[in-house]
JSON list of C-alpha atoms in Angstrom, two decimals:
[
{"chain": "A", "resi": 4, "resn": "UNK", "atom": "CA", "xyz": [-69.84, 32.08, -18.30]},
{"chain": "A", "resi": 5, "resn": "UNK", "atom": "CA", "xyz": [-72.49, 32.09, -15.60]},
{"chain": "A", "resi": 6, "resn": "UNK", "atom": "CA", "xyz": [-73.43, 28.42, -16.07]},
{"chain": "A", "resi": 7, "resn": "UNK", "atom": "CA", "xyz": [-73.02, 25.97, -13.21]},
{"chain": "A", "resi": 8, "resn": "UNK", "atom": "CA", "xyz": [-70.07, 24.31, -14.96]},
{"chain": "A", "resi": 9, "resn": "UNK", "atom": "CA", "xyz": [-68.22, 27.59, -15.34]},
{"chain": "A", "resi": 10, "resn": "UNK", "atom": "CA", "xyz": [-68.99, 28.57, -11.75]},
{"chain": "A", "resi": 11, "resn": "UNK", "atom": "CA", "xyz": [-67.47, 25.28, -10.55]},
{"chain": "A", "resi": 12, "resn": "UNK", "atom": "CA", "xyz": [-64.12, 26.07, -12.16]},
{"chain": "A", "resi": 13, "resn": "UNK", "atom": "CA", "xyz": [-64.32, 29.69, -11.06]},
{"chain": "A", "resi": 14, "resn": "UNK", "atom": "CA", "xyz": [-63.99, 30.99, -14.62]},
{"chain": "A", "resi": 15, "resn": "UNK", "atom": "CA", "xyz": [-64.10, 34.78, -14.47]},
{"chain": "A", "resi": 16, "resn": "UNK", "atom": "CA", "xyz": [-66.45, 36.57, -16.81]},
{"chain": "A", "resi": 17, "resn": "UNK", "atom": "CA", "xyz": [-64.52, 38.96, -19.04]},
{"chain": "A", "resi": 18, "resn": "UNK", "atom": "CA", "xyz": [-65.33, 42.64, -18.78]},
{"chain": "A", "resi": 19, "resn": "UNK", "atom": "CA", "xyz": [-66.51, 43.71, -22.22]},
{"chain": "A", "resi": 20, "resn": "UNK", "atom": "CA", "xyz": [-67.20, 47.31, -21.26]},
{"chain": "A", "resi": 21, "resn": "UNK", "atom": "CA", "xyz": [-65.97, 49.75, -23.86]},
{"chain": "A", "resi": 22, "resn": "UNK", "atom": "CA", "xyz": [-66.02, 53.41, -22.79]},
{"chain": "A", "resi": 23, "resn": "UNK", "atom": "CA", "xyz": [-66.58, 54.63, -26.35]},
{"chain": "A", "resi": 24, "resn": "UNK", "atom": "CA", "xyz": [-69.88, 52.70, -26.48]},
{"chain": "A", "resi": 25, "resn": "UNK", "atom": "CA", "xyz": [-71.09, 53.07, -22.88]},
{"chain": "A", "resi": 26, "resn": "UNK", "atom": "CA", "xyz": [-73.52, 55.86, -23.84]},
{"chain": "A", "resi": 27, "resn": "UNK", "atom": "CA", "xyz": [-75.58, 53.30, -25.80]},
{"chain": "A", "resi": 28, "resn": "UNK", "atom": "CA", "xyz": [-76.56, 51.31, -22.71]},
{"chain": "A", "resi": 29, "resn": "UNK", "atom": "CA", "xyz": [-75.38, 48.03, -21.29]},
{"chain": "A", "resi": 30, "resn": "UNK", "atom": "CA", "xyz": [-75.52, 45.09, -23.72]},
{"chain": "A", "resi": 31, "resn": "UNK", "atom": "CA", "xyz": [-78.02, 46.69, -26.09]},
{"chain": "A", "resi": 32, "resn": "UNK", "atom": "CA", "xyz": [-78.00, 46.04, -29.82]},
{"chain": "A", "resi": 33, "resn": "UNK", "atom": "CA", "xyz": [-76.59, 49.52, -30.34]},
{"chain": "A", "resi": 34, "resn": "UNK", "atom": "CA", "xyz": [-73.84, 48.84, -27.79]},
{"chain": "A", "resi": 35, "resn": "UNK", "atom": "CA", "xyz": [-72.80, 45.59, -29.50]},
{"chain": "A", "resi": 36, "resn": "UNK", "atom": "CA", "xyz": [-72.82, 47.24, -32.92]},
{"chain": "A", "resi": 37, "resn": "UNK", "atom": "CA", "xyz": [-70.59, 50.01, -31.58]},
{"chain": "A", "resi": 38, "resn": "UNK", "atom": "CA", "xyz": [-68.38, 47.42, -29.85]},
{"chain": "A", "resi": 39, "resn": "UNK", "atom": "CA", "xyz": [-67.97, 45.44, -33.08]},
{"chain": "A", "resi": 40, "resn": "UNK", "atom": "CA", "xyz": [-67.10, 48.58, -35.06]},
{"chain": "A", "resi": 41, "resn": "UNK", "atom": "CA", "xyz": [-64.40, 49.52, -32.54]},
{"chain": "A", "resi": 42, "resn": "UNK", "atom": "CA", "xyz": [-63.01, 46.07, -31.83]},
{"chain": "A", "resi": 43, "resn": "UNK", "atom": "CA", "xyz": [-63.33, 44.14, -35.11]},
{"chain": "A", "resi": 44, "resn": "UNK", "atom": "CA", "xyz": [-59.82, 44.52, -36.46]},
{"chain": "A", "resi": 45, "resn": "UNK", "atom": "CA", "xyz": [-57.96, 42.18, -38.77]},
{"chain": "A", "resi": 46, "resn": "UNK", "atom": "CA", "xyz": [-55.39, 40.28, -36.76]},
{"chain": "A", "resi": 47, "resn": "UNK", "atom": "CA", "xyz": [-54.51, 37.50, -39.12]},
{"chain": "A", "resi": 48, "resn": "UNK", "atom": "CA", "xyz": [-52.08, 37.21, -41.99]},
{"chain": "A", "resi": 49, "resn": "UNK", "atom": "CA", "xyz": [-52.82, 39.56, -44.86]},
{"chain": "A", "resi": 50, "resn": "UNK", "atom": "CA", "xyz": [-52.58, 38.02, -48.31]},
{"chain": "A", "resi": 51, "resn": "UNK", "atom": "CA", "xyz": [-54.12, 37.53, -51.71]},
{"chain": "A", "resi": 52, "resn": "UNK", "atom": "CA", "xyz": [-54.87, 41.15, -52.68]},
{"chain": "A", "resi": 53, "resn": "UNK", "atom": "CA", "xyz": [-52.66, 41.25, -55.81]},
{"chain": "A", "resi": 54, "resn": "UNK", "atom": "CA", "xyz": [-53.17, 37.80, -57.29]},
{"chain": "A", "resi": 55, "resn": "UNK", "atom": "CA", "xyz": [-50.37, 36.32, -59.40]},
{"chain": "A", "resi": 56, "resn": "UNK", "atom": "CA", "xyz": [-51.96, 34.73, -62.44]},
{"chain": "A", "resi": 57, "resn": "UNK", "atom": "CA", "xyz": [-51.45, 34.08, -66.14]},
{"chain": "A", "resi": 58, "resn": "UNK", "atom": "CA", "xyz": [-52.36, 36.88, -68.54]},
{"chain": "A", "resi": 59, "resn": "UNK", "atom": "CA", "xyz": [-55.50, 34.96, -69.48]},
{"chain": "A", "resi": 60, "resn": "UNK", "atom": "CA", "xyz": [-56.90, 35.41, -65.95]},
{"chain": "A", "resi": 61, "resn": "UNK", "atom": "CA", "xyz": [-58.79, 38.74, -65.79]},
{"chain": "A", "resi": 62, "resn": "UNK", "atom": "CA", "xyz": [-58.53, 38.78, -61.97]},
{"chain": "A", "resi": 63, "resn": "UNK", "atom": "CA", "xyz": [-54.74, 38.62, -62.01]},
{"chain": "A", "resi": 64, "resn": "UNK", "atom": "CA", "xyz": [-52.74, 41.66, -60.91]},
{"chain": "A", "resi": 65, "resn": "UNK", "atom": "CA", "xyz": [-49.21, 40.31, -61.04]},
{"chain": "A", "resi": 66, "resn": "UNK", "atom": "CA", "xyz": [-47.53, 38.26, -63.78]},
{"chain": "A", "resi": 67, "resn": "UNK", "atom": "CA", "xyz": [-45.74, 34.98, -63.04]},
{"chain": "A", "resi": 68, "resn": "UNK", "atom": "CA", "xyz": [-42.53, 37.07, -62.99]},
{"chain": "A", "resi": 69, "resn": "UNK", "atom": "CA", "xyz": [-44.04, 39.23, -60.21]},
{"chain": "A", "resi": 70, "resn": "UNK", "atom": "CA", "xyz": [-44.44, 42.33, -62.42]},
{"chain": "A", "resi": 71, "resn": "UNK", "atom": "CA", "xyz": [-47.57, 44.41, -61.96]},
{"chain": "A", "resi": 72, "resn": "UNK", "atom": "CA", "xyz": [-49.61, 44.32, -65.15]},
{"chain": "A", "resi": 73, "resn": "UNK", "atom": "CA", "xyz": [-49.62, 47.61, -67.02]},
{"chain": "A", "resi": 74, "resn": "UNK", "atom": "CA", "xyz": [-46.98, 49.22, -64.79]},
{"chain": "A", "resi": 75, "resn": "UNK", "atom": "CA", "xyz": [-43.38, 49.37, -65.90]},
{"chain": "A", "resi": 76, "resn": "UNK", "atom": "CA", "xyz": [-40.63, 48.65, -63.37]},
{"chain": "A", "resi": 77, "resn": "UNK", "atom": "CA", "xyz": [-42.84, 47.60, -60.46]},
{"chain": "A", "resi": 78, "resn": "UNK", "atom": "CA", "xyz": [-42.92, 44.18, -58.81]},
{"chain": "A", "resi": 79, "resn": "UNK", "atom": "CA", "xyz": [-44.89, 42.87, -55.86]},
{"chain": "A", "resi": 80, "resn": "UNK", "atom": "CA", "xyz": [-42.97, 40.47, -53.64]},
{"chain": "A", "resi": 81, "resn": "UNK", "atom": "CA", "xyz": [-45.06, 39.59, -50.61]},
{"chain": "A", "resi": 82, "resn": "UNK", "atom": "CA", "xyz": [-48.04, 37.50, -49.51]},
{"chain": "A", "resi": 83, "resn": "UNK", "atom": "CA", "xyz": [-50.45, 39.58, -51.57]},
{"chain": "A", "resi": 84, "resn": "UNK", "atom": "CA", "xyz": [-49.43, 37.71, -54.75]},
{"chain": "A", "resi": 85, "resn": "UNK", "atom": "CA", "xyz": [-50.70, 34.39, -53.41]},
{"chain": "A", "resi": 86, "resn": "UNK", "atom": "CA", "xyz": [-53.90, 33.53, -55.29]},
{"chain": "A", "resi": 87, "resn": "UNK", "atom": "CA", "xyz": [-55.49, 31.80, -52.28]},
{"chain": "A", "resi": 88, "resn": "UNK", "atom": "CA", "xyz": [-55.08, 31.78, -48.52]},
{"chain": "A", "resi": 89, "resn": "UNK", "atom": "CA", "xyz": [-52.84, 28.96, -47.30]},
{"chain": "A", "resi": 90, "resn": "UNK", "atom": "CA", "xyz": [-54.03, 26.80, -44.41]},
{"chain": "A", "resi": 91, "resn": "UNK", "atom": "CA", "xyz": [-51.00, 27.53, -42.26]},
{"chain": "A", "resi": 92, "resn": "UNK", "atom": "CA", "xyz": [-48.78, 30.44, -41.32]},
{"chain": "A", "resi": 93, "resn": "UNK", "atom": "CA", "xyz": [-47.75, 32.00, -44.66]},
{"chain": "A", "resi": 94, "resn": "UNK", "atom": "CA", "xyz": [-44.24, 33.02, -43.56]},
{"chain": "A", "resi": 95, "resn": "UNK", "atom": "CA", "xyz": [-42.44, 30.09, -45.22]},
{"chain": "A", "resi": 96, "resn": "UNK", "atom": "CA", "xyz": [-44.39, 30.71, -48.42]},
{"chain": "A", "resi": 97, "resn": "UNK", "atom": "CA", "xyz": [-43.40, 34.38, -48.35]},
{"chain": "A", "resi": 98, "resn": "UNK", "atom": "CA", "xyz": [-39.74, 33.36, -47.98]},
{"chain": "A", "resi": 99, "resn": "UNK", "atom": "CA", "xyz": [-40.07, 31.19, -51.08]},
{"chain": "A", "resi": 100, "resn": "UNK", "atom": "CA", "xyz": [-41.74, 34.03, -53.01]},
{"chain": "A", "resi": 101, "resn": "UNK", "atom": "CA", "xyz": [-38.91, 36.38, -52.01]},
{"chain": "A", "resi": 102, "resn": "UNK", "atom": "CA", "xyz": [-36.20, 33.88, -52.99]},
{"chain": "A", "resi": 103, "resn": "UNK", "atom": "CA", "xyz": [-37.88, 33.29, -56.35]},
{"chain": "A", "resi": 104, "resn": "UNK", "atom": "CA", "xyz": [-38.19, 37.06, -56.85]},
{"chain": "A", "resi": 105, "resn": "UNK", "atom": "CA", "xyz": [-34.47, 37.50, -56.25]},
{"chain": "A", "resi": 106, "resn": "UNK", "atom": "CA", "xyz": [-33.75, 34.86, -58.91]},
{"chain": "A", "resi": 107, "resn": "UNK", "atom": "CA", "xyz": [-36.14, 36.55, -61.36]},
{"chain": "A", "resi": 108, "resn": "UNK", "atom": "CA", "xyz": [-34.62, 39.99, -60.76]},
{"chain": "A", "resi": 109, "resn": "UNK", "atom": "CA", "xyz": [-31.08, 38.64, -61.23]},
{"chain": "A", "resi": 110, "resn": "UNK", "atom": "CA", "xyz": [-32.17, 37.00, -64.50]},
{"chain": "A", "resi": 111, "resn": "UNK", "atom": "CA", "xyz": [-33.85, 40.17, -65.75]},
{"chain": "A", "resi": 112, "resn": "UNK", "atom": "CA", "xyz": [-30.75, 42.24, -64.97]},
{"chain": "A", "resi": 113, "resn": "UNK", "atom": "CA", "xyz": [-28.34, 39.56, -66.26]},
{"chain": "A", "resi": 114, "resn": "UNK", "atom": "CA", "xyz": [-26.72, 39.21, -62.85]},
{"chain": "A", "resi": 115, "resn": "UNK", "atom": "CA", "xyz": [-26.81, 35.42, -62.47]},
{"chain": "A", "resi": 116, "resn": "UNK", "atom": "CA", "xyz": [-23.05, 34.96, -62.84]},
{"chain": "A", "resi": 117, "resn": "UNK", "atom": "CA", "xyz": [-21.73, 38.11, -61.22]},
{"chain": "A", "resi": 118, "resn": "UNK", "atom": "CA", "xyz": [-20.17, 38.55, -57.80]},
{"chain": "A", "resi": 119, "resn": "UNK", "atom": "CA", "xyz": [-23.20, 40.44, -56.55]},
{"chain": "A", "resi": 120, "resn": "UNK", "atom": "CA", "xyz": [-25.41, 37.47, -57.37]},
{"chain": "A", "resi": 121, "resn": "UNK", "atom": "CA", "xyz": [-23.37, 35.09, -55.25]},
{"chain": "A", "resi": 122, "resn": "UNK", "atom": "CA", "xyz": [-23.21, 37.22, -52.10]}
]
């Protein structure tokens, strides 16, 4: 930020002072460790923590019908069932998972041809 090129475009240097870490000195290793511990928060799309996989996959948590293995009456219907991170915003994929889940639930409860299923 203090290079000649940045000075020419008048780019301001950001203030990275964090009061919680100020006691460790200015720009010391201890300060930056404290800064990272306070400021390093996940801000992306959470996914892939309850992998949907066939029963033969020991790392799978959720069946292809979105039921949690070994737990009766529980389904997971969100981005956590995706086995891998997608390279784009996962919202459309989550919509597809939710739509598929609604079809599966209607099938399991024999609701495909009822009025409630068509609303």
